[in-house]
Coordinates of C-alpha atoms in Angstrom, one line a residue:
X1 CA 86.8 17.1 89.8
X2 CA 88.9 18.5 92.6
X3 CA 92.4 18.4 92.8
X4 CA 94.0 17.9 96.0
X5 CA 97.6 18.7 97.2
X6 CA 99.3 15.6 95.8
X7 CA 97.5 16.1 92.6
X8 CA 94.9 13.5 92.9
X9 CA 91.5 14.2 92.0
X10 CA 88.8 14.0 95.0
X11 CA 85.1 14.6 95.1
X12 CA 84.4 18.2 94.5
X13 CA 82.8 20.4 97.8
X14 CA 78.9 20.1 97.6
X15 CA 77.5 23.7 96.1
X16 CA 76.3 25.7 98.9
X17 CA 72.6 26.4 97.6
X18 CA 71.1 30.2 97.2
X19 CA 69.0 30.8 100.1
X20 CA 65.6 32.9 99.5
X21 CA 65.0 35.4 101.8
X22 CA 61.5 34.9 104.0
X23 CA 58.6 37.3 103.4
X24 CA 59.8 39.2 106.4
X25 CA 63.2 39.9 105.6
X26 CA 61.9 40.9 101.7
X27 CA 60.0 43.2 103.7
X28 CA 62.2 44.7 106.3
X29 CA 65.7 44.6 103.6
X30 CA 63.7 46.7 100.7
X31 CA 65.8 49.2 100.0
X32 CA 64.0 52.2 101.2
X33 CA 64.8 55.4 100.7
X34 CA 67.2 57.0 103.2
X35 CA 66.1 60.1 105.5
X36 CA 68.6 62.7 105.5
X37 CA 69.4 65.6 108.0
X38 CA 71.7 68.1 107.8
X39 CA 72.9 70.1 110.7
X40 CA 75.6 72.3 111.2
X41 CA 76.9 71.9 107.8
X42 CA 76.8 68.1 108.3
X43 CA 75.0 65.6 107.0
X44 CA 73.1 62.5 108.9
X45 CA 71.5 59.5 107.7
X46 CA 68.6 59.0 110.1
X47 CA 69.4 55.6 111.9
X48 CA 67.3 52.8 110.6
X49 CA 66.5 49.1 110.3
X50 CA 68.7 46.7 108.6
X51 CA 69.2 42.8 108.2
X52 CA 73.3 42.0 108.4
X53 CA 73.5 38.4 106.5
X54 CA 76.3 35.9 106.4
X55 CA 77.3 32.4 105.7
X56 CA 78.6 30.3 108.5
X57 CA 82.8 30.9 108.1
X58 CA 84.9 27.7 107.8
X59 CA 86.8 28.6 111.0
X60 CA 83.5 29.1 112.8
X61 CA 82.5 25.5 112.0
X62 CA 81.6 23.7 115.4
X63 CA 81.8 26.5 117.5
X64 CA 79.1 28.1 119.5
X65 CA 77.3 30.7 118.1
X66 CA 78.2 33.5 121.2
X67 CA 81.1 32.4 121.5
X68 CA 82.0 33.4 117.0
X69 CA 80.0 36.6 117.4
X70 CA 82.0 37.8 120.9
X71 CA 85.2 37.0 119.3
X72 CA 84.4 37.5 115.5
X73 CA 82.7 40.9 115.6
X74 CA 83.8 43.4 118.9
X75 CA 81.6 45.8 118.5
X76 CA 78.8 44.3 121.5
X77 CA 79.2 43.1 124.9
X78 CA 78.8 38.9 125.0
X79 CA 75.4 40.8 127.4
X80 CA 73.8 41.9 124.0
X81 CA 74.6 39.0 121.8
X82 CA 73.0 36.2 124.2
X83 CA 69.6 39.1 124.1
X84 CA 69.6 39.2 120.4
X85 CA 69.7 35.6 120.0
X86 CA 66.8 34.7 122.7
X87 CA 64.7 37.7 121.2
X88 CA 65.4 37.0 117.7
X89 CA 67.5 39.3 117.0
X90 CA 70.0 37.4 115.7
X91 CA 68.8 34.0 114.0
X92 CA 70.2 31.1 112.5
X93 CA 68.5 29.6 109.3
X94 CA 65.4 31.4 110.4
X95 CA 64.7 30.0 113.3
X96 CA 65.8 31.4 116.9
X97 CA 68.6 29.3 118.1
X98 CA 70.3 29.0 122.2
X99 CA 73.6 30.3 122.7
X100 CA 75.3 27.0 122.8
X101 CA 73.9 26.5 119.4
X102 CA 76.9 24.9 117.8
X103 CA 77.4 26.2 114.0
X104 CA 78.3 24.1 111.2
X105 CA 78.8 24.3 107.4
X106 CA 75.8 26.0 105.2
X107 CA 74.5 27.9 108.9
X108 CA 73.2 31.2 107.5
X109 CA 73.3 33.7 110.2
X110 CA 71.4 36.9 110.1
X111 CA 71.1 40.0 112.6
X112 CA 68.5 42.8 112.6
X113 CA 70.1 46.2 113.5
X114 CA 69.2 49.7 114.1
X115 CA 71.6 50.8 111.6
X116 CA 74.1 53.7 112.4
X117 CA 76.1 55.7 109.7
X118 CA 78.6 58.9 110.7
X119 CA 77.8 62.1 109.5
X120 CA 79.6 63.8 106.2
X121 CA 80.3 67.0 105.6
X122 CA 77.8 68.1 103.7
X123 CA 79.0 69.3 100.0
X124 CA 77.5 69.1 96.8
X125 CA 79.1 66.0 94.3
X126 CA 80.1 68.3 91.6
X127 CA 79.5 66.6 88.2
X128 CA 82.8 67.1 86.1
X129 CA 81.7 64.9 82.6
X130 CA 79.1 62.8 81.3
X131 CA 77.9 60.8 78.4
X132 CA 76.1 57.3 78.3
X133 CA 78.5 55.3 79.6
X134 CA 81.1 57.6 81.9
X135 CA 80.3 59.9 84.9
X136 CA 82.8 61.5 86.2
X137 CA 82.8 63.6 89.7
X138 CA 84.2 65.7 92.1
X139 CA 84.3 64.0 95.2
X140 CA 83.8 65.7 98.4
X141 CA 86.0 64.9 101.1
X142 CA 85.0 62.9 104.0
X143 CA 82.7 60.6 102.3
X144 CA 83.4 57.3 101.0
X145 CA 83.0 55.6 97.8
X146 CA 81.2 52.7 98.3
X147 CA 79.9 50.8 101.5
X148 CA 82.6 50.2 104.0
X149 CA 81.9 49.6 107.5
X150 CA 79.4 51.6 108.9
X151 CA 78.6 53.8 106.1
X152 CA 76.1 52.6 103.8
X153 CA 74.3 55.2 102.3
X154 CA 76.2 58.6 103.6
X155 CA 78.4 57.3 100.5
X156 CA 79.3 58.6 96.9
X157 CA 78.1 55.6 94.9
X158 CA 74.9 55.6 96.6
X159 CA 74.1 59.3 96.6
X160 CA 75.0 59.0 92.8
X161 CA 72.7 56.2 92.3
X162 CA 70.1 57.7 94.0
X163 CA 70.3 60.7 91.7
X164 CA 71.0 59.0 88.8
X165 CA 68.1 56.4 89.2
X166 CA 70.1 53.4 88.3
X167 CA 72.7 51.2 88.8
X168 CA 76.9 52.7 89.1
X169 CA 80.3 51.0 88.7
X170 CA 83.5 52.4 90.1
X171 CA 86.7 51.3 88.7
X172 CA 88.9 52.9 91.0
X173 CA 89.2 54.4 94.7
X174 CA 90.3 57.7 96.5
X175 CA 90.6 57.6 100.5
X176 CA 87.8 58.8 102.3
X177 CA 89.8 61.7 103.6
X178 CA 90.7 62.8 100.5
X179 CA 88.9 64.7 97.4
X180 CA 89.0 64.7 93.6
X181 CA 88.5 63.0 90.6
X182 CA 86.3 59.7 90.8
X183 CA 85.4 57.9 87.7
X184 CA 81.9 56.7 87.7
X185 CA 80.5 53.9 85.2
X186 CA 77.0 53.1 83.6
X187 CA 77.7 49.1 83.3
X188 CA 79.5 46.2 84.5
X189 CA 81.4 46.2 81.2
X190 CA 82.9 49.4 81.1
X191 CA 83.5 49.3 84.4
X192 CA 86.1 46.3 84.1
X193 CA 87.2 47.6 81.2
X194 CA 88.3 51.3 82.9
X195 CA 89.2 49.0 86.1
X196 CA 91.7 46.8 83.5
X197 CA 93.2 50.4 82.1
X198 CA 94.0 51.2 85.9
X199 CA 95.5 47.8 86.6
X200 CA 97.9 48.4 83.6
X201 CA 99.1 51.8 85.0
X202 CA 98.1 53.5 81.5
X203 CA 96.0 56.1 83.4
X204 CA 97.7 59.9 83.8
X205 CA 96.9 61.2 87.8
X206 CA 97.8 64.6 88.7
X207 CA 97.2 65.3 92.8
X208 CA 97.9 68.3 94.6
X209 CA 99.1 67.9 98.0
X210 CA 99.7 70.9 100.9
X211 CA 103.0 69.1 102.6
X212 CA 105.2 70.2 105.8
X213 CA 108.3 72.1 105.4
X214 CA 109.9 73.8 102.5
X215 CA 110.1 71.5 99.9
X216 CA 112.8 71.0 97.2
X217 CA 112.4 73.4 94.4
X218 CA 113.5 71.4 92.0
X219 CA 111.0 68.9 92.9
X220 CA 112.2 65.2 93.5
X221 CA 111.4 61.4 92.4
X222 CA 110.6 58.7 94.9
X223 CA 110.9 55.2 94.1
X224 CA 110.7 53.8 97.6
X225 CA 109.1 50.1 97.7
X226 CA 106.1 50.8 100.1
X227 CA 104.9 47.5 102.6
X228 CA 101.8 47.5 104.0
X229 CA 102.3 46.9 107.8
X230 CA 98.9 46.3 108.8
X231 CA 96.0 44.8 106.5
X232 CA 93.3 45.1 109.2
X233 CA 94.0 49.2 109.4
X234 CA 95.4 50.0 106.1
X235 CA 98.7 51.6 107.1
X236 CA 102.0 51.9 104.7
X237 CA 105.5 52.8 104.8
X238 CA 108.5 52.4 103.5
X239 CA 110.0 48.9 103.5
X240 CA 113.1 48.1 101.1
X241 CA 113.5 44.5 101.9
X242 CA 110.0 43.7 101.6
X243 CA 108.0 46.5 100.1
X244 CA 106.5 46.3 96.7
X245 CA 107.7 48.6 93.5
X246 CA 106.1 52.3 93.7
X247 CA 107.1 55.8 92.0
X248 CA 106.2 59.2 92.3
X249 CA 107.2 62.2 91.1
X250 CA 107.1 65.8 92.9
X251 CA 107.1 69.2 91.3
X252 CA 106.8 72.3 94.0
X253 CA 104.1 74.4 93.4
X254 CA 104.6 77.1 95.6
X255 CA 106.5 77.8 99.4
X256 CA 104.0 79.6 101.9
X257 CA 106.9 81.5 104.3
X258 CA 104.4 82.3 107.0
X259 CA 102.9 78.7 107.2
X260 CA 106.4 76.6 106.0
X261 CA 104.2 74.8 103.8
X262 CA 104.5 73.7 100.2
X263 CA 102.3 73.2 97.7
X264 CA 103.1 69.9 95.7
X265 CA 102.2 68.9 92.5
X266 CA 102.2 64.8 93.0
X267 CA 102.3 62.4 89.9
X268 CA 102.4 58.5 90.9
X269 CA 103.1 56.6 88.3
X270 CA 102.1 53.4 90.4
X271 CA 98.7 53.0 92.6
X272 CA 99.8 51.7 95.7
X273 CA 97.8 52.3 99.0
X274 CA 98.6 55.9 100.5
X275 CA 101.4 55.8 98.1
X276 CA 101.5 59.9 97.7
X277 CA 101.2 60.2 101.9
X278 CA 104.0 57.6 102.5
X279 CA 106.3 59.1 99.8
X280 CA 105.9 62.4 101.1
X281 CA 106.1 61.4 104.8
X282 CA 109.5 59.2 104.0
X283 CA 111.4 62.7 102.5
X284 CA 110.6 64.2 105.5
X285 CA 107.5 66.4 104.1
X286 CA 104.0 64.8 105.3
X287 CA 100.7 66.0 104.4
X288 CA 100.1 68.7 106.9
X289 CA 96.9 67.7 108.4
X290 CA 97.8 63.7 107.7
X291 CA 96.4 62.0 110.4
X292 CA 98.7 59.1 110.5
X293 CA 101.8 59.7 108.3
X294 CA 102.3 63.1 109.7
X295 CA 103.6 61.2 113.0
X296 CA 106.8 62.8 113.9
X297 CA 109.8 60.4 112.8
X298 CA 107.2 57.6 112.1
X299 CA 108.5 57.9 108.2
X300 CA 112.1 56.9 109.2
X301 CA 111.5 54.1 111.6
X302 CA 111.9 50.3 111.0
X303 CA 109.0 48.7 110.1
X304 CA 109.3 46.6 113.8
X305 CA 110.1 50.0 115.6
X306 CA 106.8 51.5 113.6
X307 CA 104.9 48.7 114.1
X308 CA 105.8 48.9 118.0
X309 CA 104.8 52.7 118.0
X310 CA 101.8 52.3 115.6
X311 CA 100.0 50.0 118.5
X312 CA 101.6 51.9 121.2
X313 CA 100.8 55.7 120.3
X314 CA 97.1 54.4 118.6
X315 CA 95.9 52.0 120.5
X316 CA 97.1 52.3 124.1
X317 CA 96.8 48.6 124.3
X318 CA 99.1 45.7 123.1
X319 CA 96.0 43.6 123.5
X320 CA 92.7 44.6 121.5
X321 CA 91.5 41.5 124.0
X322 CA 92.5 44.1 127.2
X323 CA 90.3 46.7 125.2
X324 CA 87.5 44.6 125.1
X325 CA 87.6 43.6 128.8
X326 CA 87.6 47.3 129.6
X327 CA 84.6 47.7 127.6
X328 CA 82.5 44.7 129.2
X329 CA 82.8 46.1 133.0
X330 CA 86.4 47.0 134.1
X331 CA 85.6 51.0 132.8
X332 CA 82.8 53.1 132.4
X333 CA 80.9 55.2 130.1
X334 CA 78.7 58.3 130.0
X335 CA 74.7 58.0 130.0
X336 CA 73.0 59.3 127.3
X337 CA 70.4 60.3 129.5
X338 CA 72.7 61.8 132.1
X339 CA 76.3 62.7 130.9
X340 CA 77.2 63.4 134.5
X341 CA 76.8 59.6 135.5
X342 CA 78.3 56.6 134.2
X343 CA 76.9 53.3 133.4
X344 CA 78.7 49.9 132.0
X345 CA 80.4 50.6 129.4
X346 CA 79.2 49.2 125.6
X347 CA 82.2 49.2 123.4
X348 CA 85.9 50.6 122.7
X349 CA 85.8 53.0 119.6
X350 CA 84.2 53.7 116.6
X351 CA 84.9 52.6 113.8
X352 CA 84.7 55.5 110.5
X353 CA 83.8 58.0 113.0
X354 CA 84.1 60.4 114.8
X355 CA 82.0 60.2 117.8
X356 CA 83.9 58.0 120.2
X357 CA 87.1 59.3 121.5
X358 CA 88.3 56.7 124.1
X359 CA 89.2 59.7 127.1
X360 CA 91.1 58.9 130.4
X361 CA 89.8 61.4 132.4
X362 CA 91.4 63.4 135.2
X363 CA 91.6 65.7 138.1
X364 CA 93.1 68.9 135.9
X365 CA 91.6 72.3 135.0
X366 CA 88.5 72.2 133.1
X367 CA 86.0 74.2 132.1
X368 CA 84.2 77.2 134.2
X369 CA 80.5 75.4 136.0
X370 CA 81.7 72.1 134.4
X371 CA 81.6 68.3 136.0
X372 CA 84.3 66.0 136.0
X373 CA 84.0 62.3 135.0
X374 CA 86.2 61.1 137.6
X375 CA 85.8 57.0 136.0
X376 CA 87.7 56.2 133.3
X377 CA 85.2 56.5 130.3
X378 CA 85.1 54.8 127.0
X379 CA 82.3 56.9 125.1
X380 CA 81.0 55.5 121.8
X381 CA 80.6 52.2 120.0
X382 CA 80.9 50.4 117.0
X383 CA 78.9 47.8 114.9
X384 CA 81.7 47.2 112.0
X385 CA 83.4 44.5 114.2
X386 CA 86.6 46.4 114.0
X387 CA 86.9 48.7 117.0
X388 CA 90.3 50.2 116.6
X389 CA 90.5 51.6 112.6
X390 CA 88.5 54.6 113.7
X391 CA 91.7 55.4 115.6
X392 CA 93.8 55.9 112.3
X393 CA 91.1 57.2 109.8
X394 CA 91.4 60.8 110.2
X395 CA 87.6 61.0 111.3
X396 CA 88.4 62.8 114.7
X397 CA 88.7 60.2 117.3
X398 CA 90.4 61.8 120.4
X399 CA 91.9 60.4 122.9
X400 CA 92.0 62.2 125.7
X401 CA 93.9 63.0 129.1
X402 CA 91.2 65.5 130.5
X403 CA 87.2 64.8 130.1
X404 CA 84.5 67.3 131.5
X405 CA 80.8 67.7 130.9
X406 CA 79.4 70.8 130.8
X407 CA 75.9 71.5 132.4
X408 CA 74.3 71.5 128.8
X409 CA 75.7 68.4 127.6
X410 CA 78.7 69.6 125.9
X411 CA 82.2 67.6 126.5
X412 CA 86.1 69.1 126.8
X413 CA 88.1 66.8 126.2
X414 CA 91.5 68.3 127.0
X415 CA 90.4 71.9 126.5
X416 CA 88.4 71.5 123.7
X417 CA 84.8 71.7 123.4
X418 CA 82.1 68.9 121.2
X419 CA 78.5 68.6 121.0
X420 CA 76.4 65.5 121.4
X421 CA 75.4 64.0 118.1
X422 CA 71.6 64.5 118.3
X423 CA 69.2 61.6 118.8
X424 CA 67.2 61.5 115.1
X425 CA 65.7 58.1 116.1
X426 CA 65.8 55.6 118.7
X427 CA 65.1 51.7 118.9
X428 CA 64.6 50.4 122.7
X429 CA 66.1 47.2 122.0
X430 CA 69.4 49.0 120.1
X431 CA 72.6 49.8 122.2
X432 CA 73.7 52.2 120.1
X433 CA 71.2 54.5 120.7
X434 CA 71.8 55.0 124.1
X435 CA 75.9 55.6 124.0
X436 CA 76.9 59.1 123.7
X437 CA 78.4 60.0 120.6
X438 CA 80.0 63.7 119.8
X439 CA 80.3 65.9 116.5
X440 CA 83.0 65.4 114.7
X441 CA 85.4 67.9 114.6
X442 CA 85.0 69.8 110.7
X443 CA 88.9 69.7 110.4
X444 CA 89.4 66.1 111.0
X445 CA 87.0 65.0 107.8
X446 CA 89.6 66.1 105.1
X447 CA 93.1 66.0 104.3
X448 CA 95.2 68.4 101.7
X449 CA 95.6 66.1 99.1
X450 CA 93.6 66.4 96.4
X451 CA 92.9 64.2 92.6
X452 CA 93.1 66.6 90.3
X453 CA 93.8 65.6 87.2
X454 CA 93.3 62.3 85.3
X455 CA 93.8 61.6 81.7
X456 CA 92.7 58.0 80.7
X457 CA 91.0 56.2 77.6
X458 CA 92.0 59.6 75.4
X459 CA 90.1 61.7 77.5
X460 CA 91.2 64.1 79.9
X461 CA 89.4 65.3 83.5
X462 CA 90.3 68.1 85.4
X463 CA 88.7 69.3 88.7
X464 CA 88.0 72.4 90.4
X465 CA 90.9 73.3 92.9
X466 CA 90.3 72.1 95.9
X467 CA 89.3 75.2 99.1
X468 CA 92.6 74.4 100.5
X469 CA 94.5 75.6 97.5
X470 CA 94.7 79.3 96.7
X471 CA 94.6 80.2 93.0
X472 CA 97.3 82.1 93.2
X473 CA 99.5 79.4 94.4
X474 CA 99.4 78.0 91.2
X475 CA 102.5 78.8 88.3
X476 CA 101.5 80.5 85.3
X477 CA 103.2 77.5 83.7
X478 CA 100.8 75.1 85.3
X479 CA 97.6 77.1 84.4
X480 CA 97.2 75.5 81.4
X481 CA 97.6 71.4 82.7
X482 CA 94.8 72.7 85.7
X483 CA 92.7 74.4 83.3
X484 CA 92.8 77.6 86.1
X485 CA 90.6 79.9 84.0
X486 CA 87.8 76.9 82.8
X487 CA 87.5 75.8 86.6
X488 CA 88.1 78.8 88.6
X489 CA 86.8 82.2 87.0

């Protein structure tokens, strides 16, 4: 039975029942084997077909259906959702439903997409150890671990399970930016197992970081409680009122003169969320190509005051709603099949990637036989139902005081020149495929911080030094913790 709040027991919730797929969805959700393309040193997934499935939420309950997915998931104009549902794009229970359906409890909505995934840079996962049950790798940056958002198969686990021809388990997590040690497992059990060793803090990490400034060279400890301001984005600082317990330790590597950069040997002795970036950011030394915590000053603000900026400097708006009313008529975005006009525009930004910059262009300088967009232009889109965290992921979202295009389809956006991501497949009835999306820039996929080394379960990993980190950079002292000679001869 079913205890209520004053204790009494009360009739327990019927058990929503497992709904079987139909024929056609069996059909059109086998897991096919993804297309790949690799250009320019990055890799695409060629867009394809996929079924997004879900349960009727509780606060959706008696709602109407356009009204949930307008407000629930950002990504389309209310224009495409009332086409989806009349073409059957998007059904309920099966069946094509109005959009005044109303929804109620056990509604199980699906949507047929022309799936998009970014690009990754394209790099080899370097296989560190393996035996039955562990696998342990070197992940590149710039691609995830496991689905998130847009990415789906452009991500480690399943590029490892596609080599490995079976099922993988991760017990832990690196940030997509970032590179270094992943622990892979064979089964469900060892997975929890290694994922309980991790909870317990009885795992040794060892991260190099490349950090601002000339940093203490007797290294320092940092025991700053860390507060994670927003959820929805992922963003941390420094909070001693109400941040949770987190240590790290620092040891300097090495000061570069010419660069006034130092290279930081890292060891958190708690897992918090962008614990390493936060610490460093909060003495005053950020990860050099950090793409949020390098903010000047941002460490040393009040969580209101860096709250306040962290909407004003990222998003522009105070109102994702004012966002979203730009993107259903007030602005306008570039053609696909002119980048010289402009048509409606389809969406705000993009989530984990880097192909929608939200520009504001202007009158100024640009390029030599260029054209300039003289609307304001919101290029891009997003299918995640989160436009903004593409604005703090480090994936090379610009925004942008000067836009030109460029006879050949190339954009400057404020002096600086990107390519169109090519077209690998189109779908007439998919938005997507007709907003213009640009390469991301190769320097905005990684940051310098790097996972090293990790000791757990009485074995011991050790990774290749990342490109970033010159050999010589290293201490004799420390040659023998890095293994120099075993990874780097």
């Amino acid at each position: 039975m079913k205890h209520d709040r004053d204790g009494k027991k009360g009739p327990r919730s019927p058990k929503r029942k497992k709904r079987c797929l139909t024929v056609q969805e069996m059909i059109e959700s086998e897991e096919q084997k993804p297309e790949f393309k690799v250009i320019d040193g990055l890799k695409y997934v060629v867009p394809y077909q996929f079924i997004l499935r879900t349960y009727a939420k509780k606060r959706w309950f008696d709602q109407k259906i356009l009204e949930v997915l307008v407000r629930e998931f950002q990504a389309y104009p209310a224009s495409y959702y009332q086409s989806a549902l009349k073409s059957g794009r998007i059904t309920v229970n099966d069946k094509v439903v109005s959009d005044n359906y109303v929804l109620q409890d056990h509604d199980f909505i699906a949507h047929r997409v022309h799936r998009h995934e970014p690009p990754v840079l394209d790099q080899q996962i370097e296989i560190i150890a393996e035996d039955e049950q562990v696998l342990v790798v070197n992940k590149p940056s710039s691609i995830p671990i496991h689905t998130t958002g847009r990415y789906r198969h452009n991500t480690l686990l399943k590029q490892l399970e596609a080599s490995h021809s079976q099922k993988l388990y991760t017990c832990h997590r690196l940030d997509r930016l970032t590179s270094g040690i992943i622990v892979v497992l064979k089964n469900s059990q060892k997975a929890k197992d290694y994922g309980q060793l991790f909870r317990e803090q009885k795992v040794k990490k060892t991260y190099l970081a490349l950090c601002d400034g000339k940093f203490p060279s007797a290294g320092l400890s940092c025991s700053e409680p860390i507060l994670q301001v927003s959820h929805k984005l992922g963003i941390n600082k420094v909070d001693h009122e109400n941040g949770k317990a987190a240590h790290t330790d620092f040891k300097r590597l090495h000061y570069d003169v010419e660069s006034n950069r130092s290279l930081v040997l890292c060891l958190p002795q708690t897992g918090k969320m962008h614990q390493i970036r936060v610490h460093l950011a909060h003495h005053g030394h950020p990860i050099t190509n950090d793409p949020i915590y390098s903010r000047e000053n941002w460490a040393r603000k009040s969580t209101e005051e860096f709250s306040a900026e962290l909407t004003e400097v990222l998003f522009k708006k105070d109102d994702i709603s004012d966002l979203i009313k730009l993107r259903d008529g007030e602005s306008s975005q570039v053609s696909s099949a002119n980048p010289c006009q402009t048509s409606p525009a389809r969406s705000t930004k993009e989530h984990g990637s880097s192909t929608a910059p939200h520009v504001t262009p202007s009158e100024t300088a640009k390029p030599e036989n260029s054209t300039v967009v003289t609307k304001p232009a919101l290029i891009g889109g997003d299918s995640s139902g989160n436009p903004d965290a593409s604005l703090v992921s480090g994936d090379g979202i610009k925004q942008a005081k000067n836009i030109s295009v460029t006879p050949d389809g190339k954009f400057c956006l404020d002096g600086k020149m990107y390519d169109q991501i090519p077209r690998l497949s189109f779908d007439s009835e998919c938005p997507e495929c007709s907003w213009v999306r640009l390469v991301p820039d190769m320097a905005d996929m990684f940051i310098f911080l790097h996972a090293v080394r990790y000791e757990l379960d009485e074995k011991v990993f050790v990774s290749p030094l990342p490109h970033w980190c010159p050999q010589a950079w290293i201490p004799s002292e420390f040659h023998e913790l890095l293994k120099i000679e075993k990874c780097n001869q």
